[in-house]
Coordinates of C-alpha atoms and ligand atoms in Angstrom, one line a residue:
M1 CA 5.3 -6.4 -22.5
L2 CA 4.9 -3.4 -24.8
F3 CA 1.2 -3.5 -24.3
L4 CA 1.7 -3.1 -20.6
Q5 CA 4.2 -0.3 -21.0
I6 CA 2.1 2.0 -23.1
P7 CA -0.7 2.5 -20.5
L8 CA 1.9 2.8 -17.8
L9 CA 3.7 5.5 -19.7
A10 CA 0.4 7.2 -20.3
V11 CA -0.2 7.2 -16.5
L12 CA 3.2 8.6 -15.8
L13 CA 3.0 11.3 -18.4
T14 CA -0.4 12.5 -17.1
A15 CA 0.9 12.3 -13.6
G16 CA 3.8 14.5 -14.7
D17 CA 1.8 17.4 -15.8
N18 CA -0.7 17.6 -13.0
D19 CA -1.8 21.2 -12.2
D20 CA -3.5 22.3 -9.0
A21 CA -6.4 19.8 -9.1
F22 CA -6.0 16.1 -8.6
Q23 CA -6.6 14.1 -11.8
E24 CA -7.0 10.7 -10.2
E25 CA -9.8 9.1 -8.2
F26 CA -9.4 9.0 -4.4
T27 CA -10.7 6.6 -1.8
F28 CA -11.1 7.2 1.9
K29 CA -11.8 4.1 4.0
L30 CA -12.1 2.6 7.4
I31 CA -10.6 -0.9 7.8
H32 CA -11.9 -2.8 10.8
S33 CA -11.1 -6.3 11.9
S34 CA -12.3 -8.2 14.9
S35 CA -11.1 -11.6 16.1
F36 CA -13.6 -13.4 18.2
Y37 CA -11.8 -16.0 20.3
N38 CA -14.6 -17.1 22.5
H39 CA -17.9 -15.9 24.1
S40 CA -16.2 -13.3 26.2
W41 CA -13.0 -12.3 24.3
V42 CA -12.7 -10.2 21.2
K43 CA -9.8 -8.2 19.8
S44 CA -10.4 -5.3 17.3
R45 CA -8.3 -3.1 15.2
N46 CA -9.2 0.0 13.2
S47 CA -7.4 2.3 10.8
L48 CA -8.4 5.0 8.3
W49 CA -6.8 5.2 4.9
L50 CA -6.5 7.8 2.1
G51 CA -5.7 5.5 -0.8
D52 CA -2.5 3.6 0.3
L53 CA -1.7 6.1 3.0
Q54 CA -2.8 5.6 6.5
T55 CA -4.2 8.8 8.0
H56 CA -5.6 7.7 11.4
G57 CA -5.0 4.9 13.8
W58 CA -6.3 3.9 17.3
D59 CA -4.1 3.4 20.3
T60 CA -4.5 0.7 22.9
F61 CA -6.8 2.9 25.0
G62 CA -9.2 3.3 22.0
R63 CA -8.1 6.9 21.3
V64 CA -7.8 8.1 17.7
I65 CA -4.3 9.1 16.6
F66 CA -4.1 11.7 13.8
L67 CA -1.1 10.5 11.8
R68 CA -0.7 13.5 9.5
P69 CA -0.7 17.2 10.1
W70 CA -3.7 17.4 7.8
S71 CA -5.6 14.4 9.2
H72 CA -8.3 16.8 10.7
G73 CA -9.2 18.2 7.3
N74 CA -11.3 21.3 7.9
F75 CA -13.8 19.5 10.2
S76 CA -14.7 21.2 13.5
K77 CA -13.7 19.5 16.8
E78 CA -17.4 18.9 17.5
E79 CA -18.0 17.1 14.2
I80 CA -14.9 15.0 14.6
N81 CA -15.9 14.1 18.2
K82 CA -19.3 13.0 17.1
L83 CA -17.8 10.7 14.5
I84 CA -15.4 9.2 17.0
E85 CA -18.2 8.7 19.5
F86 CA -20.4 6.9 16.9
H87 CA -17.4 4.7 16.0
R88 CA -16.8 3.9 19.7
L89 CA -20.4 2.9 20.2
F90 CA -20.4 0.8 17.1
S91 CA -17.1 -0.9 18.3
I92 CA -18.9 -1.9 21.6
E93 CA -22.3 -2.8 20.2
M94 CA -21.2 -4.8 17.2
P95 CA -19.3 -7.5 19.2
H96 CA -22.1 -7.6 21.7
E97 CA -24.6 -8.3 19.0
L98 CA -22.5 -11.0 17.4
H99 CA -21.7 -12.7 20.7
R100 CA -25.5 -12.7 21.5
H101 CA -26.5 -14.2 18.2
A102 CA -23.5 -16.4 17.5
S103 CA -25.3 -19.7 17.8
Q104 CA -28.4 -18.5 16.0
W105 CA -26.3 -17.1 13.1
Q106 CA -24.1 -20.2 13.1
L107 CA -20.9 -18.3 13.8
K108 CA -18.3 -20.8 15.1
Y109 CA -15.6 -19.6 17.5
P110 CA -12.9 -18.6 16.8
F111 CA -13.9 -16.4 13.9
D112 CA -12.8 -13.2 12.2
I113 CA -15.0 -10.3 11.0
Q114 CA -13.6 -7.7 8.7
I115 CA -15.3 -4.5 7.6
I116 CA -14.3 -2.1 4.9
A117 CA -16.3 1.1 4.6
G118 CA -15.8 4.4 2.8
C119 CA -16.2 6.5 -0.3
E120 CA -14.5 7.2 -3.6
L121 CA -14.3 10.5 -5.4
H122 CA -14.0 10.6 -9.1
P123 CA -12.5 13.5 -11.1
G124 CA -15.9 14.4 -12.6
E125 CA -17.6 15.0 -9.2
G126 CA -18.9 11.4 -9.1
K127 CA -18.8 9.5 -5.9
V128 CA -19.3 5.9 -4.8
V129 CA -19.8 4.6 -1.3
F130 CA -19.2 1.2 0.0
L131 CA -19.5 -0.9 3.2
Q132 CA -18.7 -4.6 3.0
V133 CA -18.5 -7.2 5.8
A134 CA -16.4 -10.4 5.6
Y135 CA -16.7 -13.5 7.7
Q136 CA -13.6 -15.7 7.9
G137 CA -12.0 -13.7 5.0
T138 CA -14.9 -13.9 2.6
E139 CA -17.4 -11.1 1.9
F140 CA -20.8 -12.1 3.0
L141 CA -22.8 -8.9 3.4
H142 CA -22.9 -5.3 2.3
F143 CA -24.8 -2.1 3.0
Q144 CA -26.6 -0.3 0.3
N145 CA -29.5 2.1 0.1
N146 CA -30.0 2.3 3.9
S147 CA -30.2 -1.4 4.2
W148 CA -28.1 -4.6 4.5
W149 CA -27.9 -7.3 1.8
P150 CA -26.4 -10.7 1.7
S151 CA -23.4 -10.9 -0.7
V152 CA -23.8 -14.6 -1.1
Q153 CA -27.4 -15.6 -2.0
D154 CA -27.6 -19.1 -0.4
E155 CA -25.8 -18.3 2.8
I156 CA -28.3 -18.6 5.6
K157 CA -25.9 -16.9 8.0
A158 CA -25.8 -13.8 5.9
Q159 CA -29.6 -13.7 5.3
L160 CA -30.4 -14.1 9.0
M161 CA -27.9 -11.4 9.9
C162 CA -29.1 -8.9 7.3
R163 CA -32.7 -9.4 8.4
R164 CA -31.8 -8.5 11.9
I165 CA -29.4 -5.6 11.4
S166 CA -31.7 -4.0 8.8
Q167 CA -34.1 -3.3 11.7
Y168 CA -31.7 -0.8 13.3
H169 CA -33.3 2.0 11.4
I170 CA -31.6 4.9 13.3
A171 CA -28.1 3.4 13.2
N172 CA -28.5 2.6 9.5
K173 CA -29.7 6.1 8.7
I174 CA -26.5 7.5 10.5
I175 CA -24.3 5.0 8.6
Q176 CA -25.9 6.1 5.3
R177 CA -25.3 9.7 6.1
I178 CA -21.7 9.2 7.1
L179 CA -21.0 7.2 4.0
S180 CA -22.7 9.5 1.4
D181 CA -22.3 12.9 3.0
T182 CA -19.6 13.0 5.7
C183 CA -17.1 10.7 4.0
P184 CA -17.0 12.6 0.6
R185 CA -16.8 16.0 2.5
F186 CA -14.1 14.8 4.7
L187 CA -12.2 13.3 1.8
S188 CA -12.2 16.5 -0.2
S189 CA -11.2 18.5 2.8
I190 CA -8.2 16.3 3.6
L191 CA -7.2 16.3 0.0
D192 CA -7.2 20.0 0.2
A193 CA -5.4 20.3 3.5
G194 CA -2.8 17.7 2.5
K195 CA -2.3 18.9 -1.0
F196 CA 1.2 20.1 -0.5
D197 CA 2.2 16.8 1.1
L198 CA 0.3 14.5 -1.3
Q199 CA 1.5 16.2 -4.5
R200 CA 5.1 16.6 -3.4
E201 CA 7.7 15.2 -5.9
V202 CA 10.6 13.4 -4.3
K203 CA 13.3 11.8 -6.5
P204 CA 14.2 8.2 -6.0
E205 CA 17.6 6.8 -5.1
A206 CA 18.6 3.6 -6.9
W207 CA 21.3 1.0 -6.4
L208 CA 22.1 -2.5 -7.5
S209 CA 22.9 -5.7 -5.7
T210 CA 22.8 -9.4 -6.2
G211 CA 20.3 -11.7 -4.5
P212 CA 20.7 -15.3 -3.5
N213 CA 21.8 -17.4 -6.4
P214 CA 18.7 -18.9 -8.1
G215 CA 20.6 -21.9 -9.4
P216 CA 24.0 -23.1 -10.7
D217 CA 25.5 -20.7 -13.2
R218 CA 22.7 -18.2 -12.6
Q219 CA 22.6 -14.8 -11.0
M220 CA 19.8 -12.8 -9.4
L221 CA 20.2 -9.1 -10.1
V222 CA 18.4 -6.7 -7.9
C223 CA 17.6 -3.1 -8.6
H224 CA 16.5 -1.1 -5.5
V225 CA 14.6 2.1 -5.8
S226 CA 13.8 4.0 -2.7
G227 CA 12.5 7.3 -1.4
F228 CA 10.2 8.3 -4.2
H229 CA 6.9 10.1 -4.2
P230 CA 4.3 9.9 -5.7
K231 CA 3.8 6.1 -6.0
P232 CA 3.5 5.5 -9.7
I233 CA 6.9 4.5 -11.1
W234 CA 8.4 2.4 -13.9
V235 CA 11.5 0.3 -13.3
K236 CA 12.9 -2.3 -15.7
W237 CA 16.0 -4.4 -16.3
M238 CA 17.1 -3.6 -19.9
R239 CA 19.8 -4.3 -22.5
G240 CA 20.0 -1.6 -25.2
E241 CA 16.4 -0.6 -25.9
Q242 CA 15.1 -4.1 -25.0
V243 CA 13.2 -4.6 -21.7
Q244 CA 14.3 -8.0 -20.3
Q245 CA 11.5 -10.5 -20.3
G246 CA 12.3 -12.0 -16.9
T247 CA 12.0 -8.7 -15.0
Q248 CA 10.0 -9.2 -11.8
Q249 CA 8.8 -6.7 -9.4
S250 CA 8.2 -6.7 -5.6
G251 CA 5.2 -4.8 -4.2
I252 CA 5.7 -1.1 -3.7
L253 CA 6.3 -0.8 0.0
P254 CA 5.9 2.3 2.2
N255 CA 8.9 3.9 3.9
A256 CA 8.3 5.5 7.3
D257 CA 8.5 9.0 5.9
G258 CA 5.6 8.4 3.5
T259 CA 7.9 7.8 0.5
W260 CA 8.0 4.4 -1.4
Y261 CA 10.4 1.6 -1.9
L262 CA 10.6 -1.1 -4.7
Q263 CA 12.8 -3.9 -5.8
V264 CA 13.0 -5.2 -9.3
F265 CA 14.6 -8.6 -10.0
L266 CA 16.2 -10.3 -13.0
D267 CA 17.2 -14.0 -13.0
V268 CA 20.0 -14.4 -15.6
E269 CA 22.7 -16.8 -16.8
A270 CA 25.9 -15.7 -15.0
T271 CA 27.6 -15.3 -18.4
E272 CA 24.8 -13.2 -19.9
T273 CA 25.0 -10.1 -17.7
S274 CA 27.0 -7.8 -20.0
G275 CA 25.2 -4.7 -21.2
L276 CA 22.4 -5.0 -18.6
Y277 CA 21.2 -2.0 -16.8
C278 CA 18.3 -0.9 -14.6
R279 CA 16.1 2.0 -15.9
V280 CA 14.0 4.1 -13.5
R281 CA 11.4 6.5 -14.8
H282 CA 9.5 8.7 -12.4
S283 CA 7.6 12.0 -12.6
S284 CA 10.1 13.6 -10.2
L285 CA 12.9 13.0 -12.6
G286 CA 11.5 15.3 -15.3
G287 CA 12.3 12.9 -18.2
Q288 CA 15.9 12.2 -17.0
D289 CA 15.6 8.5 -16.3
I290 CA 18.1 6.9 -13.9
L291 CA 20.3 4.3 -15.6
L292 CA 22.3 2.0 -13.5
Y293 CA 24.7 -0.2 -15.5
L294 CA 25.8 -3.6 -14.2
E295 CA 29.1 -3.0 -16.1
H296 CA 30.2 -0.6 -13.4
H297 CA 30.6 -3.5 -11.0
H298 CA 32.8 -5.4 -13.4
N299 CA 34.7 -2.2 -14.3
S300 CA 35.4 -1.4 -10.7
V301 CA 36.5 -5.0 -10.1
G302 CA 38.7 -4.6 -13.1
W303 CA 40.2 -1.5 -11.7
I304 CA 40.8 -3.1 -8.3
I305 CA 42.5 -6.0 -9.9
L306 CA 44.6 -3.6 -12.0
A307 CA 45.4 -1.5 -8.9
V308 CA 46.6 -4.6 -7.0
M309 CA 48.4 -6.2 -10.0
V310 CA 50.4 -3.3 -11.1
P311 CA 52.3 -2.7 -7.8
L312 CA 52.6 -6.4 -7.4
V313 CA 54.3 -6.8 -10.8
L314 CA 56.5 -3.7 -10.0
L315 CA 57.5 -5.1 -6.6
T316 CA 58.4 -8.5 -8.1
A317 CA 60.5 -6.8 -10.8
L318 CA 62.2 -4.7 -8.0
A319 CA 62.9 -7.9 -6.0
F320 CA 64.4 -9.6 -9.0
W321 CA 66.5 -6.6 -9.8
L322 CA 67.7 -6.3 -6.2
R323 CA 68.6 -10.1 -6.1
K324 CA 70.6 -9.7 -9.3
R325 CA 72.5 -6.8 -7.9
W326 CA 73.3 -8.8 -4.6
Ligands
NAG1 C1 -11.3 -16.6 26.0 O1 -10.1 -16.5 25.3 C2 -9.1 -15.8 25.9 C3 -7.9 -15.6 25.0 O2 -7.5 -16.8 24.3 C4 -8.7 -16.5 27.2 O3 -7.7 -15.8 27.9 C5 -9.9 -16.7 28.1 O4 -9.6 -17.5 29.2 C6 -11.1 -17.4 27.3 N1 -12.3 -17.3 28.1 C7 -13.1 -18.4 28.1 C8 -14.3 -18.2 29.0 O5 -12.9 -19.4 27.5
NAG2 C1 -31.8 2.7 -4.0 O1 -33.1 3.2 -3.7 C2 -33.5 4.2 -4.7 C3 -34.9 4.8 -4.2 O2 -35.4 4.1 -3.1 C4 -33.8 3.4 -6.0 O3 -34.2 4.3 -7.0 C5 -32.4 2.8 -6.4 O4 -32.6 2.0 -7.6 C6 -31.9 1.9 -5.3 N1 -30.6 1.4 -5.8 C7 -30.2 0.2 -5.7 C8 -28.9 -0.2 -6.1 O5 -30.9 -0.7 -5.2
NAG3 C1 -13.9 22.4 3.8 O1 -13.3 22.0 2.7 C2 -14.1 21.7 1.6 C3 -13.2 21.1 0.5 O2 -12.0 21.7 0.4 C4 -14.8 23.0 1.1 O3 -15.7 22.7 0.0 C5 -15.6 23.5 2.3 O4 -16.2 24.7 2.0 C6 -14.8 23.6 3.5 N1 -15.6 24.0 4.7 C7 -15.3 24.9 5.6 C8 -16.3 25.0 6.7 O5 -14.3 25.6 5.5

């Protein structure tokens, strides 16, 4: 456990003292998926992502939706329209081509095609581009150096397909340029335009609850942490200085406002809950971790019992006294 915490802490500490420039690597990517039901029916979905954050979507009429105020970056209208047009043509041509060659390439309806394409910027000016295509959920070809390559060597489907689509010289040149030139330029420009939003620090709120009982005489403790930004966070169930071994974490899920939400669980013996607390460490808290003690529950229950008991005892005493006097 300790081995895991040290790198995490290092990440949090470096995230804490970021100056104007971003320290991390950033990825901008298109996610496309198409479900081919039969020879005449295909349903496609597209979205664009900056890391975990969706920046663009498409509506049912095929129009691009800019989801953030900075989703245009500093690109001109013309340049953006050219990209949208290329994507639109691709979205029409790609299914046509697959339908046309479905039997030759041994594609069996219904099938799914997924494409992920984009670029990665590293702090030292380095960049990486990628374009991968999956068939039925498994990667089977990729684009590199102006050309298409099978990702699985002995797959006839992939080889036949690569041979064919590598012949679209003009389209492939455009794809190469979009990946290695347009994508990194656009990525830096939205990082710049969205800096205020992307680097904002929002403090988490945290609360405790209990989940469904995991078994007889056991209790599931849940620590909820919500509304924080940026995403890196450290949340553990602890006793004293000891992180509890059974601590389990949900995925970090997005809230609608661009902040994040997380649940951290601990499955314990119902009699072993004393002294447990949930500890939340986040860059927005400036070293002041949030500590939520389970004891408060018991204490408040204790207070409620006391608050009910005392008047009850007094009333009984009063009743006895009154009866005596009658
Ligand atoms: C193709 O699939 C769609 C959706 O399932 C269906 O409505 C349509 O009738 C099918 N067309 C053919 C030619 O099978
Ligand atoms: C890409 O092509 C260039 C020049 O044609 C070559 O130097 C390089 O090794 C190639 N890279 C890969 C990964 O094939
Ligand atoms: C757009 O933004 C990028 C990165 O912030 C910058 O390098 C480039 O000069 C800008 N281009 C224009 C036309 O403003």
